[in-house]
PDB file of C-alpha atoms and ligand atoms in Angstrom:
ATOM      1  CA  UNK A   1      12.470   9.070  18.286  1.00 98.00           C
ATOM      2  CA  UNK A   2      12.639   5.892  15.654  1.00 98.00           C
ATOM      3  CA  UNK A   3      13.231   6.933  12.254  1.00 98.00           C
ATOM      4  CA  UNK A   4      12.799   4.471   9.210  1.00 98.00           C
ATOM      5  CA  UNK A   5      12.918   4.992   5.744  1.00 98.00           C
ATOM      6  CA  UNK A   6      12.153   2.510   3.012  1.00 98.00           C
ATOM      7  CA  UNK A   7      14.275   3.033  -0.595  1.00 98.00           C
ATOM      8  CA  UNK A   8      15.851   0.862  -3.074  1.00 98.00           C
ATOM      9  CA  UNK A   9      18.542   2.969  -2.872  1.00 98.00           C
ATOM     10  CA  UNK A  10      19.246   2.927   0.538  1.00 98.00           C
ATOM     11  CA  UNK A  11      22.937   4.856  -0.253  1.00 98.00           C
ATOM     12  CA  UNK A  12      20.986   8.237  -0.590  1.00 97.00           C
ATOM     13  CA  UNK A  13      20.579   8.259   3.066  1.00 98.00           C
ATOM     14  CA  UNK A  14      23.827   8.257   3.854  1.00 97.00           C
ATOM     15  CA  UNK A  15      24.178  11.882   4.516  1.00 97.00           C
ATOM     16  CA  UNK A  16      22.018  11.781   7.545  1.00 96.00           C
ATOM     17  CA  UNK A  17      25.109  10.476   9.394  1.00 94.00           C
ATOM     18  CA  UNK A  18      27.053  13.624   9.286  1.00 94.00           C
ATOM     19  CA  UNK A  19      26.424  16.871  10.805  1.00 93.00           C
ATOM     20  CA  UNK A  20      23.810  17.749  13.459  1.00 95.00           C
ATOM     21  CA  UNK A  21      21.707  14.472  12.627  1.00 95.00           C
ATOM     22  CA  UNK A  22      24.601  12.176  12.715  1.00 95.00           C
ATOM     23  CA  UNK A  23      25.142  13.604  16.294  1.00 96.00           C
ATOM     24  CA  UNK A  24      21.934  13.440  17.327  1.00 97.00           C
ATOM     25  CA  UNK A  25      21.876   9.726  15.958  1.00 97.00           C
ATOM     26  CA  UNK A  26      25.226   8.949  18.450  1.00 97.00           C
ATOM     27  CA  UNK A  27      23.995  10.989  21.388  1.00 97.00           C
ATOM     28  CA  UNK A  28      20.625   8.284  20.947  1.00 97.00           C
ATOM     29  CA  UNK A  29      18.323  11.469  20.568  1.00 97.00           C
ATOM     30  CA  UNK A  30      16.948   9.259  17.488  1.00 98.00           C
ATOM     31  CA  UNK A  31      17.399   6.118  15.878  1.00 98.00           C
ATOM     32  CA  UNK A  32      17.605   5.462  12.553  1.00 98.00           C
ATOM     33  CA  UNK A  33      16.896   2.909  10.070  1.00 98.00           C
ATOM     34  CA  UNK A  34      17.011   2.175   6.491  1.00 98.00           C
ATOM     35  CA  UNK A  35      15.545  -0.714   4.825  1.00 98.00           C
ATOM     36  CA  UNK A  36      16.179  -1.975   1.044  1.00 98.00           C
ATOM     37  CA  UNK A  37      12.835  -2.869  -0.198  1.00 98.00           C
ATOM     38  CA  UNK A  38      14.719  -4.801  -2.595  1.00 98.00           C
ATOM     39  CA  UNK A  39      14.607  -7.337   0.078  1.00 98.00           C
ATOM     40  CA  UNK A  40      11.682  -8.394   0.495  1.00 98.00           C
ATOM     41  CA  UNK A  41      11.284  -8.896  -3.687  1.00 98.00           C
ATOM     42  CA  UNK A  42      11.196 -12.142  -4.696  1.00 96.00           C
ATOM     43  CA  UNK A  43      12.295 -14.421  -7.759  1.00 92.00           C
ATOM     44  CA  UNK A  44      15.703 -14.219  -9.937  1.00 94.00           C
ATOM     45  CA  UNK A  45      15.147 -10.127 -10.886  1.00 95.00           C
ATOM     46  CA  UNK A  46      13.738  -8.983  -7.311  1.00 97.00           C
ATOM     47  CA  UNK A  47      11.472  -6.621  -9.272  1.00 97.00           C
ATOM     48  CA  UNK A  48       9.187  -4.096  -6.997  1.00 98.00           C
ATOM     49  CA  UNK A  49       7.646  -2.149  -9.963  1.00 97.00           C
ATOM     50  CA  UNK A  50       4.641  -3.677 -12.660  1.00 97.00           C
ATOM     51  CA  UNK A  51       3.184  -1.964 -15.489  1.00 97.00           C
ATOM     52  CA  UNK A  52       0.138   0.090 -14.383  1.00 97.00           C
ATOM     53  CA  UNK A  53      -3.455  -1.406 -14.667  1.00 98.00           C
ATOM     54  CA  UNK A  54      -5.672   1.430 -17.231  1.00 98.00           C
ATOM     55  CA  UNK A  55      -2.536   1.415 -18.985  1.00 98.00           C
ATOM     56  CA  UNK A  56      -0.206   4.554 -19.490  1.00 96.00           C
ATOM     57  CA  UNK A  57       3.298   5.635 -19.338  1.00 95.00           C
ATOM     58  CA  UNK A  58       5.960   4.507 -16.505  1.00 95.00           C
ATOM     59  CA  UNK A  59       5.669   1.405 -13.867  1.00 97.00           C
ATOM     60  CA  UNK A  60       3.983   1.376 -10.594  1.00 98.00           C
ATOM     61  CA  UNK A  61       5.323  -0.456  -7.114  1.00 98.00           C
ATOM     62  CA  UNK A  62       3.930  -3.358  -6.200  1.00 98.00           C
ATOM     63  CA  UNK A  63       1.806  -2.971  -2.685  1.00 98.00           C
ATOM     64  CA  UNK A  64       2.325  -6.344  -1.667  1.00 98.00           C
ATOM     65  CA  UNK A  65       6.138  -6.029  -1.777  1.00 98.00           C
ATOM     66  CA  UNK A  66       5.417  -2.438   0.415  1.00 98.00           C
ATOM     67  CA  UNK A  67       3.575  -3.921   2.866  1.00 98.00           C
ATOM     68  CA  UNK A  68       5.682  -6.581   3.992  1.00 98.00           C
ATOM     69  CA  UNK A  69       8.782  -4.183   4.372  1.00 98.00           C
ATOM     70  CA  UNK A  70       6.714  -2.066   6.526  1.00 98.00           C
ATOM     71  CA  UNK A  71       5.329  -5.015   8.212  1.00 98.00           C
ATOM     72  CA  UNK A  72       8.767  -6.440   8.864  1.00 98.00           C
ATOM     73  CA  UNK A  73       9.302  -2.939  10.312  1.00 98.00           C
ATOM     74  CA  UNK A  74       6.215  -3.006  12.674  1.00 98.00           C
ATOM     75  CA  UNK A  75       6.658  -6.003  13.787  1.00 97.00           C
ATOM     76  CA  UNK A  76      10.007  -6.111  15.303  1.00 96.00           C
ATOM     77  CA  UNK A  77       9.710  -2.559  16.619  1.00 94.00           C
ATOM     78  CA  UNK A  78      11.486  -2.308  19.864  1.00 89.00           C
ATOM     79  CA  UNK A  79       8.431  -0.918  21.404  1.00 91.00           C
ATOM     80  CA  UNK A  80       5.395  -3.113  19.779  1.00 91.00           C
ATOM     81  CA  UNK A  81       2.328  -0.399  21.244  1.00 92.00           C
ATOM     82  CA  UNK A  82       3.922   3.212  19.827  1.00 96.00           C
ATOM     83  CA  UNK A  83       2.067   4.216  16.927  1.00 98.00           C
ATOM     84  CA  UNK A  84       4.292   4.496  13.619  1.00 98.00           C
ATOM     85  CA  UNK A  85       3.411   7.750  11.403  1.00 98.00           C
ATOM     86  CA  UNK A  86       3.953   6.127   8.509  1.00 98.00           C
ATOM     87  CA  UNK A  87       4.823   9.088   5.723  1.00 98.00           C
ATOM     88  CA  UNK A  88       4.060   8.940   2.031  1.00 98.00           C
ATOM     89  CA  UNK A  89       6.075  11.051  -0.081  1.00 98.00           C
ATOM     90  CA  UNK A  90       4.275  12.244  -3.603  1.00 97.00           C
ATOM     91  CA  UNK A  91       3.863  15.256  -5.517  1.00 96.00           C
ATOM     92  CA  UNK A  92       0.476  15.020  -4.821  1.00 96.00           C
ATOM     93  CA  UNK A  93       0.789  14.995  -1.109  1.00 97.00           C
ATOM     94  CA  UNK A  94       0.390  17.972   1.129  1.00 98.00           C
ATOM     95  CA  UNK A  95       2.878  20.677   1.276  1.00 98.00           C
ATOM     96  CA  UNK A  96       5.178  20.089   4.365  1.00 98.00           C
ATOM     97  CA  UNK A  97       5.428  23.062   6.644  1.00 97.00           C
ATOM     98  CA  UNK A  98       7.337  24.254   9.247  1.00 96.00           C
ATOM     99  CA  UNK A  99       3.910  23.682  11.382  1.00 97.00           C
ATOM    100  CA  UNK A 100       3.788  19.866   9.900  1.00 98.00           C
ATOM    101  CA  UNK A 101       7.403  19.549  11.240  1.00 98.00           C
ATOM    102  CA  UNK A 102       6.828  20.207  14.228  1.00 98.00           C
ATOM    103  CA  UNK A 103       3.738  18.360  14.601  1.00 98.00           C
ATOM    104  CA  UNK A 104       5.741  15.307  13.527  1.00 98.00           C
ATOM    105  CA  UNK A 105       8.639  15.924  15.992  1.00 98.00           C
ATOM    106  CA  UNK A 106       6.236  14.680  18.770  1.00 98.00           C
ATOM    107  CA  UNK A 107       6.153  11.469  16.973  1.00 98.00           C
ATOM    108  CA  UNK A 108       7.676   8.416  18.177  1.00 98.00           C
ATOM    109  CA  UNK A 109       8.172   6.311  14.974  1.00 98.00           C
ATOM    110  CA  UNK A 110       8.555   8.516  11.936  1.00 98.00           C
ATOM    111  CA  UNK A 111       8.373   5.302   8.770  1.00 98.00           C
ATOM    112  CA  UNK A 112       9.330   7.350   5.140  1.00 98.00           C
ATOM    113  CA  UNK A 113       8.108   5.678   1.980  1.00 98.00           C
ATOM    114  CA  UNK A 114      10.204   6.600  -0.724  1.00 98.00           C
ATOM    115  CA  UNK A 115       8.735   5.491  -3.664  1.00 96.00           C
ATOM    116  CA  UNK A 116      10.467   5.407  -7.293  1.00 91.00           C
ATOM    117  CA  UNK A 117       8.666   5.099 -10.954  1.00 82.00           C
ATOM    118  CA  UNK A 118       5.488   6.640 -10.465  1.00 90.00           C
ATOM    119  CA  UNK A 119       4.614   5.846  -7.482  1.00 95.00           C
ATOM    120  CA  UNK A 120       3.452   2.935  -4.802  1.00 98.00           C
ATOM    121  CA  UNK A 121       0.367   1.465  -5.496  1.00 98.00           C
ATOM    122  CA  UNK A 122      -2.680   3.626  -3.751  1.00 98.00           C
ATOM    123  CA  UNK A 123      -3.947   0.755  -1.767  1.00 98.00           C
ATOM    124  CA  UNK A 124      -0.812   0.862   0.067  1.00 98.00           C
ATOM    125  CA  UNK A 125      -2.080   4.017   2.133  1.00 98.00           C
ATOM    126  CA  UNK A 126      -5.372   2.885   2.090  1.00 98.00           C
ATOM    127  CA  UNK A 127      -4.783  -0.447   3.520  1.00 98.00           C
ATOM    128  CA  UNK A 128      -2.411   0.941   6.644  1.00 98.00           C
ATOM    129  CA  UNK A 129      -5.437   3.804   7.210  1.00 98.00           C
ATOM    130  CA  UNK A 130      -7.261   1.611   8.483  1.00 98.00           C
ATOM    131  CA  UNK A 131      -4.537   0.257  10.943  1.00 98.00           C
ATOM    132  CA  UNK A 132      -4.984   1.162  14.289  1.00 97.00           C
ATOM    133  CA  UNK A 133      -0.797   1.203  14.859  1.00 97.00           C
ATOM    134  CA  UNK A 134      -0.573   3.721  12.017  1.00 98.00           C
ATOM    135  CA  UNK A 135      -1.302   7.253  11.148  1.00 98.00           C
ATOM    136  CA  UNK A 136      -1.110   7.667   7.183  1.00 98.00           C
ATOM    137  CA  UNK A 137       0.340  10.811   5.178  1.00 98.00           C
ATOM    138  CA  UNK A 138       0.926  12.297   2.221  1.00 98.00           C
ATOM    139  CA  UNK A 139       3.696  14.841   2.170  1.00 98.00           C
ATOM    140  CA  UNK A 140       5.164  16.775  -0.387  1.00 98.00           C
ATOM    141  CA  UNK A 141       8.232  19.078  -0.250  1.00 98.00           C
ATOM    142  CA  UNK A 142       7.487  21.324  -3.155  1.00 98.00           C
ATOM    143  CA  UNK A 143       5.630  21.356  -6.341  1.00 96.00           C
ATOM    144  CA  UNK A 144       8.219  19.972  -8.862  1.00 96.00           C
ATOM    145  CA  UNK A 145       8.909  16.552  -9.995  1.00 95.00           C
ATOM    146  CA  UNK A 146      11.988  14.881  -8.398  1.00 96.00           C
ATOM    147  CA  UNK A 147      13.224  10.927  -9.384  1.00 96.00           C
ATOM    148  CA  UNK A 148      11.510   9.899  -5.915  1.00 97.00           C
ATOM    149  CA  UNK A 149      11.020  10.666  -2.561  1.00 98.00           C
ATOM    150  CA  UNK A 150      14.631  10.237  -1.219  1.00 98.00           C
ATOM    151  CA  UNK A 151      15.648  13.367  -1.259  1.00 98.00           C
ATOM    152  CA  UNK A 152      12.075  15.114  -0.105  1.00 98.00           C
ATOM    153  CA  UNK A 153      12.222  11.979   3.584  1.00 98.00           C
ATOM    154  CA  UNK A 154      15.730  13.792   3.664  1.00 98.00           C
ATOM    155  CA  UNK A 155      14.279  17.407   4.062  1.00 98.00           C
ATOM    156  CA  UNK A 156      11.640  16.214   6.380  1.00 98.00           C
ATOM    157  CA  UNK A 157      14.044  14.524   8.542  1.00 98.00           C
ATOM    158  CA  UNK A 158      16.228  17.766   8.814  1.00 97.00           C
ATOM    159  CA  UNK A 159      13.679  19.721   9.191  1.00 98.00           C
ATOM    160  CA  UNK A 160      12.009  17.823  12.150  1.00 98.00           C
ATOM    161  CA  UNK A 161      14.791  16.306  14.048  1.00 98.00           C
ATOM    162  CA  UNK A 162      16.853  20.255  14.676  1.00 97.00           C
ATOM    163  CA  UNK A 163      13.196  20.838  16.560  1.00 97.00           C
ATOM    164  CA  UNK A 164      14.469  17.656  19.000  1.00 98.00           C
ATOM    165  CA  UNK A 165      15.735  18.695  22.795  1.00 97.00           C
ATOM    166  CA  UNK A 166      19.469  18.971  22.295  1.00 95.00           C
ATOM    167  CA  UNK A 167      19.972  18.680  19.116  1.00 95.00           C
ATOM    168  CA  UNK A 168      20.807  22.280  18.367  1.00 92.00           C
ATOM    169  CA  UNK A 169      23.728  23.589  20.129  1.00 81.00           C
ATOM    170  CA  UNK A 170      22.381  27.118  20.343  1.00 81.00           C
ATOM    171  CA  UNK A 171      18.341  26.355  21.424  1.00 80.00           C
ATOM    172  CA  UNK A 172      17.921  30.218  20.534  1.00 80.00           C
ATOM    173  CA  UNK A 173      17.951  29.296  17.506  1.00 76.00           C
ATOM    174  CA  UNK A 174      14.750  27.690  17.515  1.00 79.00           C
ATOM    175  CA  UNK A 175      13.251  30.994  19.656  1.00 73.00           C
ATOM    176  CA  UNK A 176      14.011  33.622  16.892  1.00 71.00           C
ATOM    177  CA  UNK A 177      12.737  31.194  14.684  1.00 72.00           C
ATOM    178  CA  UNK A 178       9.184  30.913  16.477  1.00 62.00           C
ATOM    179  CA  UNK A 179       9.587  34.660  16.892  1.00 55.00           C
ATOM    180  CA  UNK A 180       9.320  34.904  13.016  1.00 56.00           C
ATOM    181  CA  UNK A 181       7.471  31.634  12.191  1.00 58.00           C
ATOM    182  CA  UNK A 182       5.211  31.081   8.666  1.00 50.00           C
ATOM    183  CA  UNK A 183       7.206  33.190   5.884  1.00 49.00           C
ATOM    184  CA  UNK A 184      10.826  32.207   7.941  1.00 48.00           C
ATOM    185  CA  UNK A 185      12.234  35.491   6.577  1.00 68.00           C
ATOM    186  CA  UNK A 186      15.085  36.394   8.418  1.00 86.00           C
ATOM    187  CA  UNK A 187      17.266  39.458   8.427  1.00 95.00           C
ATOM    188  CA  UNK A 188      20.467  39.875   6.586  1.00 96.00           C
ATOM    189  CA  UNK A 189      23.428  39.297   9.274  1.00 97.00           C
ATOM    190  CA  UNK A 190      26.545  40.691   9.225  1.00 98.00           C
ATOM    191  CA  UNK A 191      29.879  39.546  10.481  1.00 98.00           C
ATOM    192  CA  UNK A 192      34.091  41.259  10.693  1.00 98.00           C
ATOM    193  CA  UNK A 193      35.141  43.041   8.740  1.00 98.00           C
ATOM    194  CA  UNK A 194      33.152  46.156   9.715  1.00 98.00           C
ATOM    195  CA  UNK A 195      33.900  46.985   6.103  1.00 98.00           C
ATOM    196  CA  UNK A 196      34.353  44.820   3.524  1.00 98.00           C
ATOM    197  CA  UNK A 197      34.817  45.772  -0.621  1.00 98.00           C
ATOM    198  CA  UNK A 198      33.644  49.049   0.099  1.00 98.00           C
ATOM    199  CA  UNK A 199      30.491  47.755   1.876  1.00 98.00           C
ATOM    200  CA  UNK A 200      29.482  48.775   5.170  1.00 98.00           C
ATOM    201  CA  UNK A 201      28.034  47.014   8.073  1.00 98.00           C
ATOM    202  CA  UNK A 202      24.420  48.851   8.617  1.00 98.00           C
ATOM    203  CA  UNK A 203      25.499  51.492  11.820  1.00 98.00           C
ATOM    204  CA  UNK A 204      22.536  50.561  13.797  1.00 98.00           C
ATOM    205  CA  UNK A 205      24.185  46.950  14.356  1.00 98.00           C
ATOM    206  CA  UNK A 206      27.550  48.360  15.777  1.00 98.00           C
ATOM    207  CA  UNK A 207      25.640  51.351  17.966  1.00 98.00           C
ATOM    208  CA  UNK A 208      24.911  48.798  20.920  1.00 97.00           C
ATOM    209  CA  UNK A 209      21.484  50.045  21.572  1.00 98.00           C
ATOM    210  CA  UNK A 210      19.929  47.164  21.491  1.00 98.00           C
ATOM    211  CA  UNK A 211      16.034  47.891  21.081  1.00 98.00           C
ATOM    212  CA  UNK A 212      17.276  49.629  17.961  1.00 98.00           C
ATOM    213  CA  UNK A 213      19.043  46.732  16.859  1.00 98.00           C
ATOM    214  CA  UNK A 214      16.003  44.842  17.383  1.00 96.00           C
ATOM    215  CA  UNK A 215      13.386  47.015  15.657  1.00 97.00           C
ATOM    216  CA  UNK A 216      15.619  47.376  12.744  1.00 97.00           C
ATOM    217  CA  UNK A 217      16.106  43.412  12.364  1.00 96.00           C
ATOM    218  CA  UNK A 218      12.423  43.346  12.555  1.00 93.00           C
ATOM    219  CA  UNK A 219      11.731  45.833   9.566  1.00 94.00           C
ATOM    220  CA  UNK A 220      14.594  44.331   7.702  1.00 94.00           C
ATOM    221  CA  UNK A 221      13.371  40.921   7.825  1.00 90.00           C
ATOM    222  CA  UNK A 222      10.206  42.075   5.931  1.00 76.00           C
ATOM    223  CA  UNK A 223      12.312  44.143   3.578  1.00 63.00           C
ATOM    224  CA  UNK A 224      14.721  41.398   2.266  1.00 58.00           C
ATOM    225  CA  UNK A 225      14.111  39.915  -1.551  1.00 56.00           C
TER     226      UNK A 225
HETATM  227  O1  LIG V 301       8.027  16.180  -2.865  1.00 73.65           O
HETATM  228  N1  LIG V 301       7.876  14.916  -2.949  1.00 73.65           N
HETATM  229  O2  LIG V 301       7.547  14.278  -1.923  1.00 73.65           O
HETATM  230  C1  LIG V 301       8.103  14.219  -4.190  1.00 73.65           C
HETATM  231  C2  LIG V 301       8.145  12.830  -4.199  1.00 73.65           C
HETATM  232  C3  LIG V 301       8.371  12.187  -5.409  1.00 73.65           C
HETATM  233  C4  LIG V 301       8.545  12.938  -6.559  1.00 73.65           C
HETATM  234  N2  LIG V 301       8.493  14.289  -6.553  1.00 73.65           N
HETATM  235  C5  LIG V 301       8.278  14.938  -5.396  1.00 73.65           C
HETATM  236  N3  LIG V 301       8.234  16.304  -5.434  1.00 73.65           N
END
């Protein structure tokens, strides 16, 4: 899988290189890519952003700045006929879901548009709608305002590429997962010591009878706050 985000701040992605995605990144289970918008601005103050037309509060991007980073992207994609899902993050968007994640992990070209201010221009989306090469959508990661959507490409891209063959080291995982799916409530765990500041490890855990264990994780799961 191809993974490209577009920032002016490309530093915020830096902390896809550690842990489980940086692995899967050197094992060449994906590919990532981050490209400074800021690049493809032009004159002495490279500016991306113009005051909105009907007036109002903040600046808007500029689309035709947008579309030729995520042309440049298109066009010298290693593999010229794979559709690129190209991913628009806003408040307004759709709430992302464990279900949307792994929708998107059978994509081959994940593009993230992280726009700042107050957002890209709308005929951005519209235009690339009506591309045959791209699938358009608008994804949000929670209903509060962040500074842009850096941080909310980041969650997606955690949350999609641990569904990737091999990049978990423990593939269970992702079965007790499906096992509880939508609400994702799992039950509390427990680890040594058996006793701990006068807290106890629940019995039924320690007793070895292992359809017990399992009924009681399932009613527990339900239970926890
Ligand atoms: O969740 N999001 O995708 C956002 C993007 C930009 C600003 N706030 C958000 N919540």
């Amino acid at each position: 899988m191809k993974i490209t985000a577009i920032t002016i701040f490309p530093e915020y992605f830096t902390p896809l290189s550690l842990s489980l995605i940086g692995k899967a990144v050197s094992e060449g289970i994906i590919e990532i890519a981050i490209s400074n918008l800021r690049d493809f601005a032009s004159g002495n103050h490279k500016s991306v952003d113009d005051t909105p037309y009907g007036g109002g509060a903040g600046m808007v991007m500029r689309p035709d700045i947008w579309a030729d980073a995520i042309d440049a992207i298109s066009d010298s994609d290693a593999d010229p006929n794979r559709i690129i899902d190209l991913i628009i993050l806003t408040p307004a968007g759709k709430r992302f879901s464990q279900e949307d994640a792994k929708a998107l992990s059978q994509s081959e070209h994940l593009l993230f548009a992280a726009g700042r201010y107050e957002g890209i221009d709308a005929r951005v989306g519209e235009h690339y709608k009506s591309q045959p090469r791209f699938r358009v959508h608008y994804f949000s990661i929670g209903d509060y305002v962040l500074n842009g959507g850096e941080v909310a490409a980041i969650v997606m891209i955690e949350a999609i590429v641990r569904l990737l063959p091999g990049v978990l080291g423990n593939p269970d995982s992702l079965l007790e997962e499906s096992h509880n799916e939508i609400g994702l409530l799992e039950y509390p765990v427990y680890t040594k010591p058996p006793i701990w500041r006068g807290l106890e490890v629940p019995a039924v855990l320690l007793s070895g009878n292992h359809g017990e264990i399992a009924r009681w994780r399932q009613i527990s799961s339900k239970l926890r706050d």
